[in-house]
Amino acid sequence: MRIVVVGSSNIDMVAQVSHIPAPGETVGNARFIQSFGGKGANQAVAAARLGGSVTFVTALGNDMYADILKKHFTEEGINTNYIIDDSHHPTGTALIYVANSGENCIAVAPGANYSLLPESITQFSEIIEEADIVVMQAEIPYETIKKTALLAKQKGKKVLFNPAPACLIDEELMTTIDILVVNELEASFISGIEYTENNLDDIAQALLRSGARNIVITLGSQGVYMMNERETIQLPSFKVKAIDTVAAGDTFCGALAVTCSQKGISREALSFANAAAAIAVTRLGAQSSIPTLVEVNAFIQ
Ligand code: ATP
């Protein structure tokens, strides 16, 4: 299961505050937490913990976080040989306020993530050659996503695309996608059809008509839905006590990449990803919540 993830890395700087500061206000007594994030990094870590042989293509900045993140990825068993060092920008950073009420407020500085350019992917084409599946999200330049997907398709590789944050997808990119993973809001945005709970079939059919081959719509606590030209599968979520849904979608994508990398989409593959994501929502944090293969197998039995 050789998985190449091409995507973002961020340092999340979180201040837990009594309330979100108003413009000009200073809120004291904040609790500071620093953690590793970015959808690309989260999905790479998920795929590695769940048994994939993962290479992560990402760009890190001209600061101490580059070394810290490389060490972290190496400890997760991820191949870091294709990480780009960007000497002109800082590592991607998310500045997050979380109020006691749960309300949050986030500013993302993409920094080096926007230096992951199509030229880098062309230089790294040998790594795509060796992959079973290439996994991407939308926190890097669109042109890089497109170049990577076209190259992967040319080499006969599977492409899993998770367009989060939601972005419009042109026809050429859409036709390269084997597995499109979206939540209901992204599905609605991309298809242009408002989600009403009863029209998943219409939304999925519209996305299939746009050229992607398997449409996977994650439904939070409602589980997951999948449509391709042969079948439609809907699975309820595993019943768990959810305490923090951060990185549920990323855990789902990483897990699905592992199970679909060789055999493609199946009920079992969707169920495995559903289980991995269910475990993730029972734990706090992003990467800290992602389970291992042993944990998911024990949970499923
Ligand atoms: P996020 O942006 O928070 O990572 P998302 O919006 O991309 O999430 P969701 O659809 O909320 O993705 O969740 C992804 C998957 O996580 C679901 O399909 C399901 O498998 C699992 N999941 C989410 N919430 C729950 C829950 N409350 N109980 C069990 N499983 C859940």
mmCIF file of C-alpha atoms and ligand atoms in Angstrom:
data_model
loop_
_atom_site.group_PDB
_atom_site.id
_atom_site.type_symbol
_atom_site.label_atom_id
_atom_site.label_comp_id
_atom_site.label_asym_id
_atom_site.label_seq_id
_atom_site.Cartn_x
_atom_site.Cartn_y
_atom_site.Cartn_z
ATOM 1 C CA MET A 1 0.000 0.000 0.000
ATOM 2 C CA ARG A 2 2.201 2.772 -1.297
ATOM 3 C CA ILE A 3 0.552 6.088 -0.665
ATOM 4 C CA VAL A 4 1.815 9.488 -1.757
ATOM 5 C CA VAL A 5 0.192 12.427 0.014
ATOM 6 C CA VAL A 6 0.735 15.822 -1.613
ATOM 7 C CA GLY A 7 -0.461 18.563 0.694
ATOM 8 C CA SER A 8 -0.166 21.085 3.485
ATOM 9 C CA SER A 9 1.613 21.132 6.832
ATOM 10 C CA ASN A 10 0.698 23.631 9.509
ATOM 11 C CA ILE A 11 1.650 24.475 13.028
ATOM 12 C CA ASP A 12 -1.555 25.109 14.969
ATOM 13 C CA MET A 13 -1.171 27.756 17.677
ATOM 14 C CA VAL A 14 -4.223 27.553 19.893
ATOM 15 C CA ALA A 15 -5.151 29.999 22.666
ATOM 16 C CA GLN A 16 -7.990 28.813 24.897
ATOM 17 C CA VAL A 17 -9.667 32.014 26.078
ATOM 18 C CA SER A 18 -12.632 33.007 28.242
ATOM 19 C CA HIS A 19 -14.112 34.756 25.208
ATOM 20 C CA ILE A 20 -12.988 35.644 21.678
ATOM 21 C CA PRO A 21 -11.274 39.077 21.857
ATOM 22 C CA ALA A 22 -13.135 41.905 20.133
ATOM 23 C CA PRO A 23 -11.103 44.171 17.790
ATOM 24 C CA GLY A 24 -8.624 46.126 19.940
ATOM 25 C CA GLU A 25 -9.251 43.993 23.028
ATOM 26 C CA THR A 26 -6.612 41.949 24.897
ATOM 27 C CA VAL A 27 -7.793 38.826 26.665
ATOM 28 C CA GLY A 28 -5.436 37.589 29.393
ATOM 29 C CA ASN A 29 -5.208 34.234 31.163
ATOM 30 C CA ALA A 30 -5.228 32.317 27.898
ATOM 31 C CA ARG A 31 -4.011 28.699 27.842
ATOM 32 C CA PHE A 32 -1.615 28.088 24.947
ATOM 33 C CA ILE A 33 -1.383 24.802 23.052
ATOM 34 C CA GLN A 34 0.800 24.148 20.020
ATOM 35 C CA SER A 35 0.092 21.170 17.806
ATOM 36 C CA PHE A 36 0.773 19.773 14.346
ATOM 37 C CA GLY A 37 -1.896 20.202 11.701
ATOM 38 C CA GLY A 38 -2.615 20.887 8.049
ATOM 39 C CA LYS A 39 -4.884 18.537 6.142
ATOM 40 C CA GLY A 40 -2.019 17.030 4.164
ATOM 41 C CA ALA A 41 -0.030 16.233 7.290
ATOM 42 C CA ASN A 42 -3.071 14.871 9.127
ATOM 43 C CA GLN A 43 -3.933 12.534 6.249
ATOM 44 C CA ALA A 44 -0.316 11.409 5.832
ATOM 45 C CA VAL A 45 -0.128 10.577 9.547
ATOM 46 C CA ALA A 46 -3.487 8.761 9.411
ATOM 47 C CA ALA A 47 -2.432 6.640 6.429
ATOM 48 C CA ALA A 48 0.918 5.795 8.071
ATOM 49 C CA ARG A 49 -0.620 4.826 11.443
ATOM 50 C CA LEU A 50 -3.165 2.670 9.617
ATOM 51 C CA GLY A 51 -0.582 0.584 7.807
ATOM 52 C CA GLY A 52 0.244 2.510 4.641
ATOM 53 C CA SER A 53 3.754 3.035 3.337
ATOM 54 C CA VAL A 54 3.541 6.814 3.066
ATOM 55 C CA THR A 55 5.601 9.435 1.264
ATOM 56 C CA PHE A 56 4.622 12.996 2.106
ATOM 57 C CA VAL A 57 5.277 15.771 -0.395
ATOM 58 C CA THR A 58 4.915 19.105 1.388
ATOM 59 C CA ALA A 59 6.771 22.424 1.731
ATOM 60 C CA LEU A 60 8.160 23.638 5.060
ATOM 61 C CA GLY A 61 9.464 27.103 5.858
ATOM 62 C CA ASN A 62 12.573 28.937 6.959
ATOM 63 C CA ASP A 63 12.024 28.451 10.685
ATOM 64 C CA MET A 64 12.592 25.961 13.489
ATOM 65 C CA TYR A 65 9.297 24.215 12.701
ATOM 66 C CA ALA A 66 10.726 22.683 9.531
ATOM 67 C CA ASP A 67 13.117 20.454 11.507
ATOM 68 C CA ILE A 68 10.552 19.764 14.209
ATOM 69 C CA LEU A 69 7.995 18.605 11.645
ATOM 70 C CA LYS A 70 10.496 16.505 9.671
ATOM 71 C CA LYS A 71 11.468 14.711 12.869
ATOM 72 C CA HIS A 72 7.812 14.205 13.739
ATOM 73 C CA PHE A 73 6.974 12.767 10.292
ATOM 74 C CA THR A 74 10.005 10.465 10.455
ATOM 75 C CA GLU A 75 8.881 9.200 13.864
ATOM 76 C CA GLU A 76 5.495 8.427 12.307
ATOM 77 C CA GLY A 77 7.289 6.240 9.744
ATOM 78 C CA ILE A 78 6.664 8.662 6.869
ATOM 79 C CA ASN A 79 9.193 9.074 4.036
ATOM 80 C CA THR A 80 10.364 12.719 4.233
ATOM 81 C CA ASN A 81 12.792 12.619 1.291
ATOM 82 C CA TYR A 82 10.466 14.655 -0.904
ATOM 83 C CA ILE A 83 9.827 17.530 1.489
ATOM 84 C CA ILE A 84 10.623 20.932 -0.008
ATOM 85 C CA ASP A 85 12.537 23.527 2.009
ATOM 86 C CA ASP A 86 11.218 26.996 1.299
ATOM 87 C CA SER A 87 13.827 29.529 2.414
ATOM 88 C CA HIS A 88 11.584 32.544 1.705
ATOM 89 C CA HIS A 89 8.447 31.852 3.738
ATOM 90 C CA PRO A 90 7.517 30.586 7.188
ATOM 91 C CA THR A 91 5.990 27.159 7.733
ATOM 92 C CA GLY A 92 2.187 27.234 7.382
ATOM 93 C CA THR A 93 0.561 28.438 10.575
ATOM 94 C CA ALA A 94 -2.981 28.458 11.907
ATOM 95 C CA LEU A 95 -3.716 30.959 14.694
ATOM 96 C CA ILE A 96 -6.738 29.735 16.600
ATOM 97 C CA TYR A 97 -8.772 31.172 19.465
ATOM 98 C CA VAL A 98 -11.092 28.739 21.201
ATOM 99 C CA ALA A 99 -13.484 30.258 23.739
ATOM 100 C CA ASN A 100 -14.808 28.361 26.767
ATOM 101 C CA SER A 101 -18.185 28.317 24.975
ATOM 102 C CA GLY A 102 -16.583 26.270 22.170
ATOM 103 C CA GLU A 103 -16.817 29.186 19.722
ATOM 104 C CA ASN A 104 -13.667 29.588 17.656
ATOM 105 C CA CYS A 105 -11.948 32.060 15.392
ATOM 106 C CA ILE A 106 -9.113 31.054 13.032
ATOM 107 C CA ALA A 107 -6.587 32.840 10.809
ATOM 108 C CA VAL A 108 -4.502 30.644 8.505
ATOM 109 C CA ALA A 109 -1.184 31.856 7.094
ATOM 110 C CA PRO A 110 -0.380 29.304 4.346
ATOM 111 C CA GLY A 111 3.276 30.412 4.159
ATOM 112 C CA ALA A 112 5.372 27.637 2.608
ATOM 113 C CA ASN A 113 2.278 25.630 1.647
ATOM 114 C CA TYR A 114 1.790 27.978 -1.293
ATOM 115 C CA SER A 115 5.369 27.308 -2.424
ATOM 116 C CA LEU A 116 4.469 23.742 -3.338
ATOM 117 C CA LEU A 117 4.386 24.451 -7.071
ATOM 118 C CA PRO A 118 3.672 22.259 -10.122
ATOM 119 C CA GLU A 119 7.418 22.321 -11.023
ATOM 120 C CA SER A 120 8.253 20.506 -7.783
ATOM 121 C CA ILE A 121 5.863 17.720 -8.667
ATOM 122 C CA THR A 122 7.407 17.346 -12.113
ATOM 123 C CA GLN A 123 10.820 16.934 -10.444
ATOM 124 C CA PHE A 124 9.373 14.288 -8.127
ATOM 125 C CA SER A 125 7.600 12.285 -10.817
ATOM 126 C CA GLU A 126 9.479 9.091 -9.803
ATOM 127 C CA ILE A 127 7.669 9.028 -6.491
ATOM 128 C CA ILE A 128 4.284 9.160 -8.263
ATOM 129 C CA GLU A 129 5.530 6.305 -10.457
ATOM 130 C CA GLU A 130 6.016 4.130 -7.363
ATOM 131 C CA ALA A 131 2.643 4.950 -5.753
ATOM 132 C CA ASP A 132 -0.537 2.871 -5.631
ATOM 133 C CA ILE A 133 -2.597 5.940 -4.795
ATOM 134 C CA VAL A 134 -2.021 9.703 -4.685
ATOM 135 C CA VAL A 135 -3.944 11.662 -2.042
ATOM 136 C CA MET A 136 -4.552 15.429 -2.073
ATOM 137 C CA GLN A 137 -6.559 18.137 -0.318
ATOM 138 C CA ALA A 138 -7.112 21.796 -1.221
ATOM 139 C CA GLU A 139 -4.686 23.679 1.055
ATOM 140 C CA ILE A 140 -1.993 23.929 -1.644
ATOM 141 C CA PRO A 141 -2.121 25.767 -5.004
ATOM 142 C CA TYR A 142 -4.826 24.470 -7.344
ATOM 143 C CA GLU A 143 -2.355 24.226 -10.246
ATOM 144 C CA THR A 144 -0.188 21.868 -8.174
ATOM 145 C CA ILE A 145 -3.164 19.649 -7.408
ATOM 146 C CA LYS A 146 -4.049 19.545 -11.084
ATOM 147 C CA LYS A 147 -0.511 18.829 -12.268
ATOM 148 C CA THR A 148 -0.149 16.021 -9.729
ATOM 149 C CA ALA A 149 -3.496 14.477 -10.626
ATOM 150 C CA LEU A 150 -2.772 14.587 -14.371
ATOM 151 C CA LEU A 151 0.671 13.036 -13.832
ATOM 152 C CA ALA A 152 -0.786 10.321 -11.606
ATOM 153 C CA LYS A 153 -3.469 9.505 -14.151
ATOM 154 C CA GLN A 154 -0.907 9.423 -16.967
ATOM 155 C CA LYS A 155 1.013 6.830 -14.938
ATOM 156 C CA GLY A 156 -2.141 4.807 -14.272
ATOM 157 C CA LYS A 157 -2.306 5.620 -10.552
ATOM 158 C CA LYS A 158 -5.414 6.074 -8.420
ATOM 159 C CA VAL A 159 -6.216 9.620 -7.298
ATOM 160 C CA LEU A 160 -8.102 10.406 -4.067
ATOM 161 C CA PHE A 161 -9.016 14.084 -3.820
ATOM 162 C CA ASN A 162 -10.529 15.698 -0.729
ATOM 163 C CA PRO A 163 -11.372 19.255 -1.858
ATOM 164 C CA ALA A 164 -11.268 20.824 1.596
ATOM 165 C CA PRO A 165 -11.558 23.731 2.071
ATOM 166 C CA ALA A 166 -14.225 23.586 -0.628
ATOM 167 C CA CYS A 167 -13.044 24.646 -4.082
ATOM 168 C CA LEU A 168 -14.538 24.434 -7.539
ATOM 169 C CA ILE A 169 -13.032 21.660 -9.672
ATOM 170 C CA ASP A 170 -12.663 22.045 -13.431
ATOM 171 C CA GLU A 171 -13.606 19.229 -15.813
ATOM 172 C CA GLU A 172 -10.021 18.219 -16.633
ATOM 173 C CA LEU A 173 -9.177 17.695 -12.950
ATOM 174 C CA MET A 174 -12.530 16.076 -12.193
ATOM 175 C CA THR A 175 -11.976 13.354 -14.801
ATOM 176 C CA THR A 176 -8.672 12.329 -13.152
ATOM 177 C CA ILE A 177 -10.353 11.642 -9.789
ATOM 178 C CA ASP A 178 -11.036 8.044 -8.811
ATOM 179 C CA ILE A 179 -12.274 8.820 -5.312
ATOM 180 C CA LEU A 180 -13.760 12.216 -4.450
ATOM 181 C CA VAL A 181 -14.211 12.547 -0.670
ATOM 182 C CA VAL A 182 -16.380 15.473 0.423
ATOM 183 C CA ASN A 183 -18.548 16.365 3.392
ATOM 184 C CA GLU A 184 -22.110 17.440 2.658
ATOM 185 C CA LEU A 185 -21.220 21.160 2.484
ATOM 186 C CA GLU A 186 -18.362 20.582 0.045
ATOM 187 C CA ALA A 187 -20.574 18.242 -2.026
ATOM 188 C CA SER A 188 -23.202 20.934 -2.193
ATOM 189 C CA PHE A 189 -20.741 23.697 -3.090
ATOM 190 C CA ILE A 190 -19.051 21.685 -5.848
ATOM 191 C CA SER A 191 -22.230 20.262 -7.386
ATOM 192 C CA GLY A 192 -24.133 23.551 -7.081
ATOM 193 C CA ILE A 193 -27.080 21.641 -5.552
ATOM 194 C CA GLU A 194 -28.265 22.630 -2.091
ATOM 195 C CA TYR A 195 -28.120 19.707 0.372
ATOM 196 C CA THR A 196 -31.505 18.835 1.907
ATOM 197 C CA GLU A 197 -30.828 15.389 3.497
ATOM 198 C CA ASN A 198 -33.099 13.744 0.899
ATOM 199 C CA ASN A 199 -31.118 14.603 -2.205
ATOM 200 C CA LEU A 200 -27.763 12.852 -1.723
ATOM 201 C CA ASP A 201 -28.490 10.762 -4.828
ATOM 202 C CA ASP A 202 -28.999 13.906 -6.946
ATOM 203 C CA ILE A 203 -25.800 15.506 -5.642
ATOM 204 C CA ALA A 204 -23.742 12.340 -6.135
ATOM 205 C CA GLN A 205 -25.147 11.804 -9.628
ATOM 206 C CA ALA A 206 -24.230 15.374 -10.577
ATOM 207 C CA LEU A 207 -20.672 14.816 -9.291
ATOM 208 C CA LEU A 208 -20.431 11.500 -11.165
ATOM 209 C CA ARG A 209 -21.560 13.244 -14.347
ATOM 210 C CA SER A 210 -18.746 15.777 -13.847
ATOM 211 C CA GLY A 211 -16.251 12.932 -14.288
ATOM 212 C CA ALA A 212 -15.117 11.592 -10.881
ATOM 213 C CA ARG A 213 -15.623 7.808 -10.596
ATOM 214 C CA ASN A 214 -16.498 7.228 -6.936
ATOM 215 C CA ILE A 215 -18.276 9.889 -4.883
ATOM 216 C CA VAL A 216 -17.849 9.513 -1.124
ATOM 217 C CA ILE A 217 -19.878 11.928 1.021
ATOM 218 C CA THR A 218 -19.052 11.949 4.734
ATOM 219 C CA LEU A 219 -22.047 12.797 6.899
ATOM 220 C CA GLY A 220 -20.534 13.392 10.346
ATOM 221 C CA SER A 221 -22.501 11.483 13.005
ATOM 222 C CA GLN A 222 -24.747 10.156 10.198
ATOM 223 C CA GLY A 223 -21.914 8.062 8.736
ATOM 224 C CA VAL A 224 -20.993 7.866 5.066
ATOM 225 C CA TYR A 225 -22.549 7.604 1.605
ATOM 226 C CA MET A 226 -20.894 6.387 -1.608
ATOM 227 C CA MET A 227 -22.074 6.273 -5.198
ATOM 228 C CA ASN A 228 -20.347 4.956 -8.299
ATOM 229 C CA GLU A 229 -21.786 3.752 -11.597
ATOM 230 C CA ARG A 230 -22.356 0.220 -10.217
ATOM 231 C CA GLU A 231 -23.792 0.789 -6.744
ATOM 232 C CA THR A 232 -24.764 3.085 -3.903
ATOM 233 C CA ILE A 233 -23.679 2.254 -0.344
ATOM 234 C CA GLN A 234 -24.759 4.078 2.814
ATOM 235 C CA LEU A 235 -23.342 3.155 6.224
ATOM 236 C CA PRO A 236 -24.410 4.605 9.577
ATOM 237 C CA SER A 237 -21.645 5.895 11.834
ATOM 238 C CA PHE A 238 -20.282 3.724 14.639
ATOM 239 C CA LYS A 239 -21.992 4.700 17.876
ATOM 240 C CA VAL A 240 -19.392 6.430 20.045
ATOM 241 C CA LYS A 241 -19.261 9.284 22.547
ATOM 242 C CA ALA A 242 -17.920 12.119 20.383
ATOM 243 C CA ILE A 243 -15.901 14.755 22.219
ATOM 244 C CA ASP A 244 -13.919 16.469 19.435
ATOM 245 C CA THR A 245 -14.537 16.047 15.707
ATOM 246 C CA VAL A 246 -11.350 17.844 14.605
ATOM 247 C CA ALA A 247 -9.549 15.730 11.971
ATOM 248 C CA ALA A 248 -12.424 13.235 11.656
ATOM 249 C CA GLY A 249 -12.517 13.902 7.923
ATOM 250 C CA ASP A 250 -8.722 13.652 7.620
ATOM 251 C CA THR A 251 -8.654 10.359 9.518
ATOM 252 C CA PHE A 252 -11.409 9.086 7.210
ATOM 253 C CA CYS A 253 -9.432 10.067 4.066
ATOM 254 C CA GLY A 254 -6.147 8.569 5.311
ATOM 255 C CA ALA A 255 -7.907 5.332 6.233
ATOM 256 C CA LEU A 256 -9.775 5.138 2.933
ATOM 257 C CA ALA A 257 -6.541 5.689 1.013
ATOM 258 C CA VAL A 258 -4.997 2.707 2.790
ATOM 259 C CA THR A 259 -7.915 0.349 2.171
ATOM 260 C CA CYS A 260 -8.617 1.502 -1.399
ATOM 261 C CA SER A 261 -5.046 1.782 -2.601
ATOM 262 C CA GLN A 262 -4.989 -1.638 -4.211
ATOM 263 C CA LYS A 263 -8.528 -3.013 -4.467
ATOM 264 C CA GLY A 264 -10.570 0.168 -4.829
ATOM 265 C CA ILE A 265 -13.807 1.155 -3.114
ATOM 266 C CA SER A 266 -15.857 -1.485 -1.274
ATOM 267 C CA ARG A 267 -18.268 -1.685 1.664
ATOM 268 C CA GLU A 268 -15.391 -3.038 3.801
ATOM 269 C CA ALA A 269 -13.105 -0.141 2.848
ATOM 270 C CA LEU A 270 -15.787 2.421 3.735
ATOM 271 C CA SER A 271 -16.516 0.647 7.004
ATOM 272 C CA PHE A 272 -12.827 0.638 7.958
ATOM 273 C CA ALA A 273 -12.577 4.403 7.322
ATOM 274 C CA ASN A 274 -15.851 4.970 9.202
ATOM 275 C CA ALA A 275 -14.413 3.069 12.194
ATOM 276 C CA ALA A 276 -11.074 4.910 12.171
ATOM 277 C CA ALA A 277 -12.879 8.273 12.067
ATOM 278 C CA ALA A 278 -15.271 7.205 14.837
ATOM 279 C CA ILE A 279 -12.317 6.472 17.121
ATOM 280 C CA ALA A 280 -10.807 9.866 16.235
ATOM 281 C CA VAL A 281 -13.903 11.757 17.423
ATOM 282 C CA THR A 282 -13.648 10.140 20.875
ATOM 283 C CA ARG A 283 -10.260 11.836 21.434
ATOM 284 C CA LEU A 284 -9.072 15.422 21.696
ATOM 285 C CA GLY A 285 -6.914 17.118 19.092
ATOM 286 C CA ALA A 286 -6.046 16.587 15.440
ATOM 287 C CA GLN A 287 -3.117 14.194 14.915
ATOM 288 C CA SER A 288 -3.272 13.114 18.566
ATOM 289 C CA SER A 289 -6.729 11.650 17.910
ATOM 290 C CA ILE A 290 -5.783 9.455 14.919
ATOM 291 C CA PRO A 291 -5.832 5.726 15.790
ATOM 292 C CA THR A 292 -3.412 2.969 14.782
ATOM 293 C CA LEU A 293 -4.262 -0.099 12.707
ATOM 294 C CA VAL A 294 -4.229 -2.282 15.845
ATOM 295 C CA GLU A 295 -6.755 0.038 17.513
ATOM 296 C CA VAL A 296 -9.097 0.058 14.499
ATOM 297 C CA ASN A 297 -8.966 -3.747 14.115
ATOM 298 C CA ALA A 298 -9.737 -4.184 17.815
ATOM 299 C CA PHE A 299 -12.626 -1.676 17.537
ATOM 300 C CA ILE A 300 -14.179 -3.405 14.524
ATOM 301 C CA GLN A 301 -14.157 -6.911 16.096
HETATM 302 P P1 ATP B 1 -13.624 17.654 9.980
HETATM 303 O O1 ATP B 1 -13.562 18.876 9.098
HETATM 304 O O2 ATP B 1 -14.131 17.916 11.369
HETATM 305 O O3 ATP B 1 -12.395 16.828 9.962
HETATM 306 P P2 ATP B 1 -15.487 16.670 7.991
HETATM 307 O O4 ATP B 1 -16.614 17.657 7.951
HETATM 308 O O5 ATP B 1 -14.518 16.651 6.880
HETATM 309 O O6 ATP B 1 -14.757 16.719 9.401
HETATM 310 P P3 ATP B 1 -17.379 14.657 8.827
HETATM 311 O O7 ATP B 1 -18.367 14.293 7.789
HETATM 312 O O8 ATP B 1 -17.826 15.538 9.935
HETATM 313 O O9 ATP B 1 -16.079 15.199 8.102
HETATM 314 O O10 ATP B 1 -16.811 13.320 9.512
HETATM 315 C C1 ATP B 1 -16.013 12.389 8.803
HETATM 316 C C2 ATP B 1 -16.327 11.015 9.287
HETATM 317 O O11 ATP B 1 -16.028 10.929 10.696
HETATM 318 C C3 ATP B 1 -17.785 10.571 9.188
HETATM 319 O O12 ATP B 1 -18.096 10.099 7.885
HETATM 320 C C4 ATP B 1 -17.817 9.468 10.229
HETATM 321 O O13 ATP B 1 -17.218 8.298 9.705
HETATM 322 C C5 ATP B 1 -16.901 10.026 11.326
HETATM 323 N N1 ATP B 1 -17.657 10.772 12.346
HETATM 324 C C6 ATP B 1 -17.826 12.111 12.440
HETATM 325 N N2 ATP B 1 -18.580 12.447 13.505
HETATM 326 C C7 ATP B 1 -18.889 11.272 14.122
HETATM 327 C C8 ATP B 1 -19.659 10.925 15.288
HETATM 328 N N3 ATP B 1 -20.259 11.857 16.031
HETATM 329 N N4 ATP B 1 -19.755 9.615 15.614
HETATM 330 C C9 ATP B 1 -19.141 8.663 14.875
HETATM 331 N N5 ATP B 1 -18.418 8.928 13.749
HETATM 332 C C10 ATP B 1 -18.298 10.205 13.385
#
